[in-house]
mmCIF file of C-alpha atoms and ligand atoms in Angstrom:
data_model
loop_
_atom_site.group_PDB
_atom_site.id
_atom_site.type_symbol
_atom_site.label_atom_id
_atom_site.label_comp_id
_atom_site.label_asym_id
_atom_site.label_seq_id
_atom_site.Cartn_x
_atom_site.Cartn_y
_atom_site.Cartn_z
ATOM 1 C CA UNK A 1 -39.464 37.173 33.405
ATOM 2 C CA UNK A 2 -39.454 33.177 34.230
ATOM 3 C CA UNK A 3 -37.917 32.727 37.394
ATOM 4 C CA UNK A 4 -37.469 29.297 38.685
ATOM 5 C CA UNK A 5 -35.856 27.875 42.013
ATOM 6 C CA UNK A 6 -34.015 24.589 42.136
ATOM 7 C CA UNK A 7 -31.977 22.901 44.951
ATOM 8 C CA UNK A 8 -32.060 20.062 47.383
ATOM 9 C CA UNK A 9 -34.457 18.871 50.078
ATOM 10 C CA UNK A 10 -34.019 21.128 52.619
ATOM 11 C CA UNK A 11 -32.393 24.111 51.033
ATOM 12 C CA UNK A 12 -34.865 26.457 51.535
ATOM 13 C CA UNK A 13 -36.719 27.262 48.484
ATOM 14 C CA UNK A 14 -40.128 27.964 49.863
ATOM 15 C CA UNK A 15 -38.606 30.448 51.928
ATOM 16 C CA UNK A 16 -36.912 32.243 49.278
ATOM 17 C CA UNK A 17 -39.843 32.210 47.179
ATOM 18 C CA UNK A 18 -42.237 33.761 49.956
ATOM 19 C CA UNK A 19 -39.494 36.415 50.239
ATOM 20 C CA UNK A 20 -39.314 37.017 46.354
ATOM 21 C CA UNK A 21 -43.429 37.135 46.145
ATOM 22 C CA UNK A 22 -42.980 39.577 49.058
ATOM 23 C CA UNK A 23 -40.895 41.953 47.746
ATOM 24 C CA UNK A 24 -42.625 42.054 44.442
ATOM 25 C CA UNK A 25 -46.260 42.661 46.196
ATOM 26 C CA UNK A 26 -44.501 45.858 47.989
ATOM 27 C CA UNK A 27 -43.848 47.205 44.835
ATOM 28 C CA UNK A 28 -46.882 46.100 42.961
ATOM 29 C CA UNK A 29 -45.051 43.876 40.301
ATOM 30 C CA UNK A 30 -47.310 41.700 38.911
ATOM 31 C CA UNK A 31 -46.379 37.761 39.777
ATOM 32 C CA UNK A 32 -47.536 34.282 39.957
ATOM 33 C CA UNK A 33 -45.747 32.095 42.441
ATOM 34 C CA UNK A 34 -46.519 28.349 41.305
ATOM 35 C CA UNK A 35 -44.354 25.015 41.612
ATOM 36 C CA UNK A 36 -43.295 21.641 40.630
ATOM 37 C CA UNK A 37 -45.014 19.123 40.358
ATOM 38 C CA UNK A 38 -48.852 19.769 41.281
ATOM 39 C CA UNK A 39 -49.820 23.388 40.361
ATOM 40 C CA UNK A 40 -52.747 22.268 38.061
ATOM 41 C CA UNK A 41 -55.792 19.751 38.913
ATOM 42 C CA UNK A 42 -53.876 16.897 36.870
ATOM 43 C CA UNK A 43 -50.600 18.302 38.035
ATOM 44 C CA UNK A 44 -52.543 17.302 41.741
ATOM 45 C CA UNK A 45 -53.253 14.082 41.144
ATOM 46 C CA UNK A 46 -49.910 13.107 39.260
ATOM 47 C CA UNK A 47 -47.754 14.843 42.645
ATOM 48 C CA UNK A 48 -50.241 12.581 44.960
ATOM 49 C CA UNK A 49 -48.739 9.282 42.907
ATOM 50 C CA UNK A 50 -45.216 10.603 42.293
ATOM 51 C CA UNK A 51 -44.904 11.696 46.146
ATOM 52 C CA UNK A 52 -46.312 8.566 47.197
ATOM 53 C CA UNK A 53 -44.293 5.930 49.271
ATOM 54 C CA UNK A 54 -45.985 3.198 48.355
ATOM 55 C CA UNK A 55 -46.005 3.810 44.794
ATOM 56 C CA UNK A 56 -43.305 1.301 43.153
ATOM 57 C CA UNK A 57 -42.054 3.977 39.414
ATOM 58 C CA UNK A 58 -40.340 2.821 37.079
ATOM 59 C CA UNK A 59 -37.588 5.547 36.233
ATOM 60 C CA UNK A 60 -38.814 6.162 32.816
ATOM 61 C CA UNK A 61 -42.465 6.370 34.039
ATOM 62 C CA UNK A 62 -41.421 9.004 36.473
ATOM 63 C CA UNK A 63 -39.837 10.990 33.961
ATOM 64 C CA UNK A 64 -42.855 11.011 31.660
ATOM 65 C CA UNK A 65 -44.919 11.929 34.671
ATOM 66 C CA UNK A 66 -42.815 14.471 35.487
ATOM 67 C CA UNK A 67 -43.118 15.938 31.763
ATOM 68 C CA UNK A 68 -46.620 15.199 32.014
ATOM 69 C CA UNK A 69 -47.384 17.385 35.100
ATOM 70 C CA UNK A 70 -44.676 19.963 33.094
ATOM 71 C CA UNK A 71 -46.871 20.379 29.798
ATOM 72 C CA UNK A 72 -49.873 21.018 31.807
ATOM 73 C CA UNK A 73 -48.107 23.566 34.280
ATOM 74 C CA UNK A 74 -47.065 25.401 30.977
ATOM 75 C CA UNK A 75 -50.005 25.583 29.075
ATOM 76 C CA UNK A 76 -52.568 26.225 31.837
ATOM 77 C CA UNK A 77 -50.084 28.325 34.575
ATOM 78 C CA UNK A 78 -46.588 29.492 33.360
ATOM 79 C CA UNK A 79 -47.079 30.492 29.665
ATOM 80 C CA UNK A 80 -50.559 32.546 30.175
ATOM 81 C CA UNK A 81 -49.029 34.696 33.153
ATOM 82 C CA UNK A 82 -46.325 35.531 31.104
ATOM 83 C CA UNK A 83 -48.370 36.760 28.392
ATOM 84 C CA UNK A 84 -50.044 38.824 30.272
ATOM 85 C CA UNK A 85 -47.032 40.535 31.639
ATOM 86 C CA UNK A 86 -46.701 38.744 35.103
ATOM 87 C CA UNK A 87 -43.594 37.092 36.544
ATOM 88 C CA UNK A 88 -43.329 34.043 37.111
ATOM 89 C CA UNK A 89 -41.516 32.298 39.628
ATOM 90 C CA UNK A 90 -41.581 28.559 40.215
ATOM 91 C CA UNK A 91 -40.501 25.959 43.066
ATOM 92 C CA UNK A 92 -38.548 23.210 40.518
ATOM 93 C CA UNK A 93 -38.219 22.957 37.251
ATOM 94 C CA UNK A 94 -36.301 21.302 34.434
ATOM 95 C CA UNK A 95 -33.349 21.156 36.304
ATOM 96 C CA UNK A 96 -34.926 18.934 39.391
ATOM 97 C CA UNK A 97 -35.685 16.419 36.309
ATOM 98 C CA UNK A 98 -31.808 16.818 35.414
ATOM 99 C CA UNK A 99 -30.702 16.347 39.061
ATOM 100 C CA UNK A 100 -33.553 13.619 40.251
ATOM 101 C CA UNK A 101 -34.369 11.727 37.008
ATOM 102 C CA UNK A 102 -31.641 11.941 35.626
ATOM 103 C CA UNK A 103 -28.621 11.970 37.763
ATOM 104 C CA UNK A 104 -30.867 10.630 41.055
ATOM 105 C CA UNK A 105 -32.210 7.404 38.590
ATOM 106 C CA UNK A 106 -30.080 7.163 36.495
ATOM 107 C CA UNK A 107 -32.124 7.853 33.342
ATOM 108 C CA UNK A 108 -29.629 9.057 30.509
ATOM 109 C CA UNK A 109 -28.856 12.568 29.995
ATOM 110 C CA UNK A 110 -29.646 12.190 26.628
ATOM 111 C CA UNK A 111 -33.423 11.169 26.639
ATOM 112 C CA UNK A 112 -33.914 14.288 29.091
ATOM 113 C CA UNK A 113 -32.714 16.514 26.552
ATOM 114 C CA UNK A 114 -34.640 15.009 23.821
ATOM 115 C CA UNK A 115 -37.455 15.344 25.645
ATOM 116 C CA UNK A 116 -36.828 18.742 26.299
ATOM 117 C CA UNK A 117 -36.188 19.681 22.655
ATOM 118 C CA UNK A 118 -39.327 17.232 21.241
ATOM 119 C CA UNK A 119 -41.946 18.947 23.554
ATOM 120 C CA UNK A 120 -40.498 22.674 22.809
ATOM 121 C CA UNK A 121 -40.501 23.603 26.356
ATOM 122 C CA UNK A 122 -39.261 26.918 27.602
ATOM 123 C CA UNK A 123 -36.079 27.679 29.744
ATOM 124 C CA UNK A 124 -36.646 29.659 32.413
ATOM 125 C CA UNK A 125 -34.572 33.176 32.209
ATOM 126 C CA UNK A 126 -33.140 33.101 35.406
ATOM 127 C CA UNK A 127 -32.639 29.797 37.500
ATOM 128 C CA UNK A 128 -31.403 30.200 41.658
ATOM 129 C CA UNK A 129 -30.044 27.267 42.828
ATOM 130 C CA UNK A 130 -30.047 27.417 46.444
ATOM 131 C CA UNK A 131 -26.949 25.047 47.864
ATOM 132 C CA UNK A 132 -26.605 22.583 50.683
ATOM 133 C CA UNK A 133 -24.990 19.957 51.529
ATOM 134 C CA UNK A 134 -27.270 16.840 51.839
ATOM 135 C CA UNK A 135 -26.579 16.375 55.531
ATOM 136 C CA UNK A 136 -27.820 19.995 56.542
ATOM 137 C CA UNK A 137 -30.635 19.678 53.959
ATOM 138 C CA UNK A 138 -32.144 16.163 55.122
ATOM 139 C CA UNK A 139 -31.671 17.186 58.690
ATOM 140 C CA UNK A 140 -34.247 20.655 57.999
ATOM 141 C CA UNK A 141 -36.629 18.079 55.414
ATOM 142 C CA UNK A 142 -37.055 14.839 58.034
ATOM 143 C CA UNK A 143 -37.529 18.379 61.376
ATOM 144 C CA UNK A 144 -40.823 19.595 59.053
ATOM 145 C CA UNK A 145 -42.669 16.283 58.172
ATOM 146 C CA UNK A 146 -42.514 12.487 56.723
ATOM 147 C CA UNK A 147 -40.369 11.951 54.599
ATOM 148 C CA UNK A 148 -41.837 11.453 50.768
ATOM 149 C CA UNK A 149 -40.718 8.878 48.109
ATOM 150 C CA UNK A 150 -37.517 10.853 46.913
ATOM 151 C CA UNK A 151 -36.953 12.853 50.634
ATOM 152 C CA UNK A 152 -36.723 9.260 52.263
ATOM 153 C CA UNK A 153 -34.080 8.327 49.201
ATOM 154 C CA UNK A 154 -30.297 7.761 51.014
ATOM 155 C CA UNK A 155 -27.234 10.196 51.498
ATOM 156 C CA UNK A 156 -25.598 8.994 48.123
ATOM 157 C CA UNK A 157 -28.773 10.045 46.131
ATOM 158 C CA UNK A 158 -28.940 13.386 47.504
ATOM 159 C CA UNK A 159 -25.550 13.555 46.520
ATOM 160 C CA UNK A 160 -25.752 13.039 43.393
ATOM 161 C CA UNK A 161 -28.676 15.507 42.829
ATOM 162 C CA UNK A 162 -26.334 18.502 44.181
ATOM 163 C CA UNK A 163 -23.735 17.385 41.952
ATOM 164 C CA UNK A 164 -26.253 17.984 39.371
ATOM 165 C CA UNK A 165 -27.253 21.186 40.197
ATOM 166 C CA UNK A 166 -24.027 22.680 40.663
ATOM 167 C CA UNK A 167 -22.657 20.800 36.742
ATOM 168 C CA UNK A 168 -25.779 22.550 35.292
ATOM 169 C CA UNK A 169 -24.843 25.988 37.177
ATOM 170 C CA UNK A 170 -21.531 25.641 35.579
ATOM 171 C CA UNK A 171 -22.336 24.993 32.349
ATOM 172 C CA UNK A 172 -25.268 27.594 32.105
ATOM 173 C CA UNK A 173 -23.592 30.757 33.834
ATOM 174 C CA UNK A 174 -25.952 33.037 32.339
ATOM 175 C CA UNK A 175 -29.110 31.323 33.152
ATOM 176 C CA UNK A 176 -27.919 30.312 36.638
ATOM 177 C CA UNK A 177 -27.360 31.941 40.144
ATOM 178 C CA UNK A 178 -26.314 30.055 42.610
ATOM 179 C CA UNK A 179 -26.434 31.389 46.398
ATOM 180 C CA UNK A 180 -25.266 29.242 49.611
ATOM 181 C CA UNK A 181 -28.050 28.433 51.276
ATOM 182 C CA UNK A 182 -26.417 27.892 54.629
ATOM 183 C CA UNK A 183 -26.495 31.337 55.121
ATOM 184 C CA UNK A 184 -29.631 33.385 57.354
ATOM 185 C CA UNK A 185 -32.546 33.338 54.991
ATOM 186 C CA UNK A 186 -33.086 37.226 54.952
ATOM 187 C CA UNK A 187 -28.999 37.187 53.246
ATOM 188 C CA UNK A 188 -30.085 35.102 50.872
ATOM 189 C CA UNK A 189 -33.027 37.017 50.142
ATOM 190 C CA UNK A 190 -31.477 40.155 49.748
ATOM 191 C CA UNK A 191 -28.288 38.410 47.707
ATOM 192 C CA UNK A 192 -30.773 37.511 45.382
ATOM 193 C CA UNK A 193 -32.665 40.580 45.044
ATOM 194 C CA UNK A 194 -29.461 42.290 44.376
ATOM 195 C CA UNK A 195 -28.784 40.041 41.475
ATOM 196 C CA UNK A 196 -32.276 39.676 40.012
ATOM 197 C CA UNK A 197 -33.602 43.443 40.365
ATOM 198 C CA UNK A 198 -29.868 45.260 40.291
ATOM 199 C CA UNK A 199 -31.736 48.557 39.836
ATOM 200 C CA UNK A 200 -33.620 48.749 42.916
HETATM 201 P P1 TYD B 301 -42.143 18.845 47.163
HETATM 202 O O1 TYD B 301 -42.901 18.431 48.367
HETATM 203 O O2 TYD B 301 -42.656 19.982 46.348
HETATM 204 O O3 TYD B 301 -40.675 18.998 47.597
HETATM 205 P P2 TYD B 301 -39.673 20.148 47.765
HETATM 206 O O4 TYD B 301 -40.211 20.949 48.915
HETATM 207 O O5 TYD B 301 -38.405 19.410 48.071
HETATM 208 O O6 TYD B 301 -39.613 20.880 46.464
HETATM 209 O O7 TYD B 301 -41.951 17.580 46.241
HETATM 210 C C1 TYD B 301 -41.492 17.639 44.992
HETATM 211 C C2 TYD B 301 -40.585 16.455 44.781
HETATM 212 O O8 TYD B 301 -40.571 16.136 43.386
HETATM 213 C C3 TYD B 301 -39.160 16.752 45.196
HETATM 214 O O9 TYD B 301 -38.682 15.723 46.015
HETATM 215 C C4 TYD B 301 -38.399 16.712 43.883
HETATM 216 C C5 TYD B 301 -39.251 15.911 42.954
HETATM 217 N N1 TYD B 301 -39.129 16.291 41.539
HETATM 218 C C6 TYD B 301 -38.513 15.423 40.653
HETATM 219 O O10 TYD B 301 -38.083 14.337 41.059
HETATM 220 N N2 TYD B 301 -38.392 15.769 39.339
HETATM 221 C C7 TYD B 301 -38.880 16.943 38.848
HETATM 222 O O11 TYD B 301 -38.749 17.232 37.634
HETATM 223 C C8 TYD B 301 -39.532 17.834 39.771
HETATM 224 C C9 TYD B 301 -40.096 19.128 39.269
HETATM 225 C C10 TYD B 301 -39.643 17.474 41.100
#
């Protein structure tokens, strides 16, 4: 199973994920918890420029960086655990490119999707998006550390990112679970246990 976990700054992924790995590890399932961007050596070096304030990215060059980091978090992480059996769970996927390339910069929904269809890259099975309002969210991000080159983005482009999320959640019902990430973390946890592993 390909698991991935999508939402805002703030929203609480990391938490969720720790949870999910936890839970797994008690009942020895197999699982590789990985993330977006920066789970491979060039996947490192292409988060260090992408995260980077003083960076100046064109939109388009982000994207492709973005794919960039993608391919190589496929062909060296994601598609090898599956095959041998593992699940995989990642922090971000194609739908952060949706809400942050896309509807964040303004690149065209189009070219996403012919990317997406040109380079043959899997959907995850199951996608949680973890929602928050942008106020909530920024407030938890800008508590933890510096802000990064899209954290430090304003109120409108966080906005527009969670309108994202929640248009792709409604037009992919199957693929998509979507829990309100307001609540305690250990409800959201078991909310999405409930739904993922229904025969536990
Ligand atoms: P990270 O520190 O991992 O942030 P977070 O804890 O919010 O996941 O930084 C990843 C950043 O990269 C995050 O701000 C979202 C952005 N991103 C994109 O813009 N497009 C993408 O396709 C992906 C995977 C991430």
């Amino acid at each position: 199973m390909f698991i991935s976990v999508e939402g805002i700054e703030g929203c609480g992924k990391s938490t969720l994920v720790n949870g999910l790995g936890q839970y797994l590890q008690e009942r020895s399932i197999d699982y590789v918890i990985t993330k977006e961007p920066g789970s491979t050596s060039i996947g490192k070096i292409l988060r260090s420029i992408l995260l980077d304030k003083k960076q100046q990215i064109s939109p388009l060059t982000e994207l492709l960086l973005m794919f960039s980091d993608r391919l190589d978090h496929l062909d060296k992480v994601i598609k090898p655990s599956l095959d041998e059996g593992k699940i995989v769970i990642t922090d971000r996927y194609i739908d952060s490119t949706y809400a942050y390339q896309g509807a964040g910069r303004g690149i065209s929904k189009n070219i996403i999707d012919n990317l997406v269809s040109q380079t043959e890259i899997m959907l995850p099975d199951r996608t949680i998006l973890l929602d928050i309002s942008p106020e909530v969210g920024l407030k938890r991000a800008s508590s933890r550390n510096e802000l990064d080159r899209f954290e430090s983005e304003n109120i409108e482009f966080h906005k527009r990112l969670r309108k994202s999320f929640l248009d792709a959640a409604g037009a992919n019902p199957d693929r998509f679970l979507t829990v309100d990430a307001e609540q305690e973390p250990y409800n959201i946890l078991q909310s999405v246990i409930n739904k993922l592993f229904p025969n536990d």
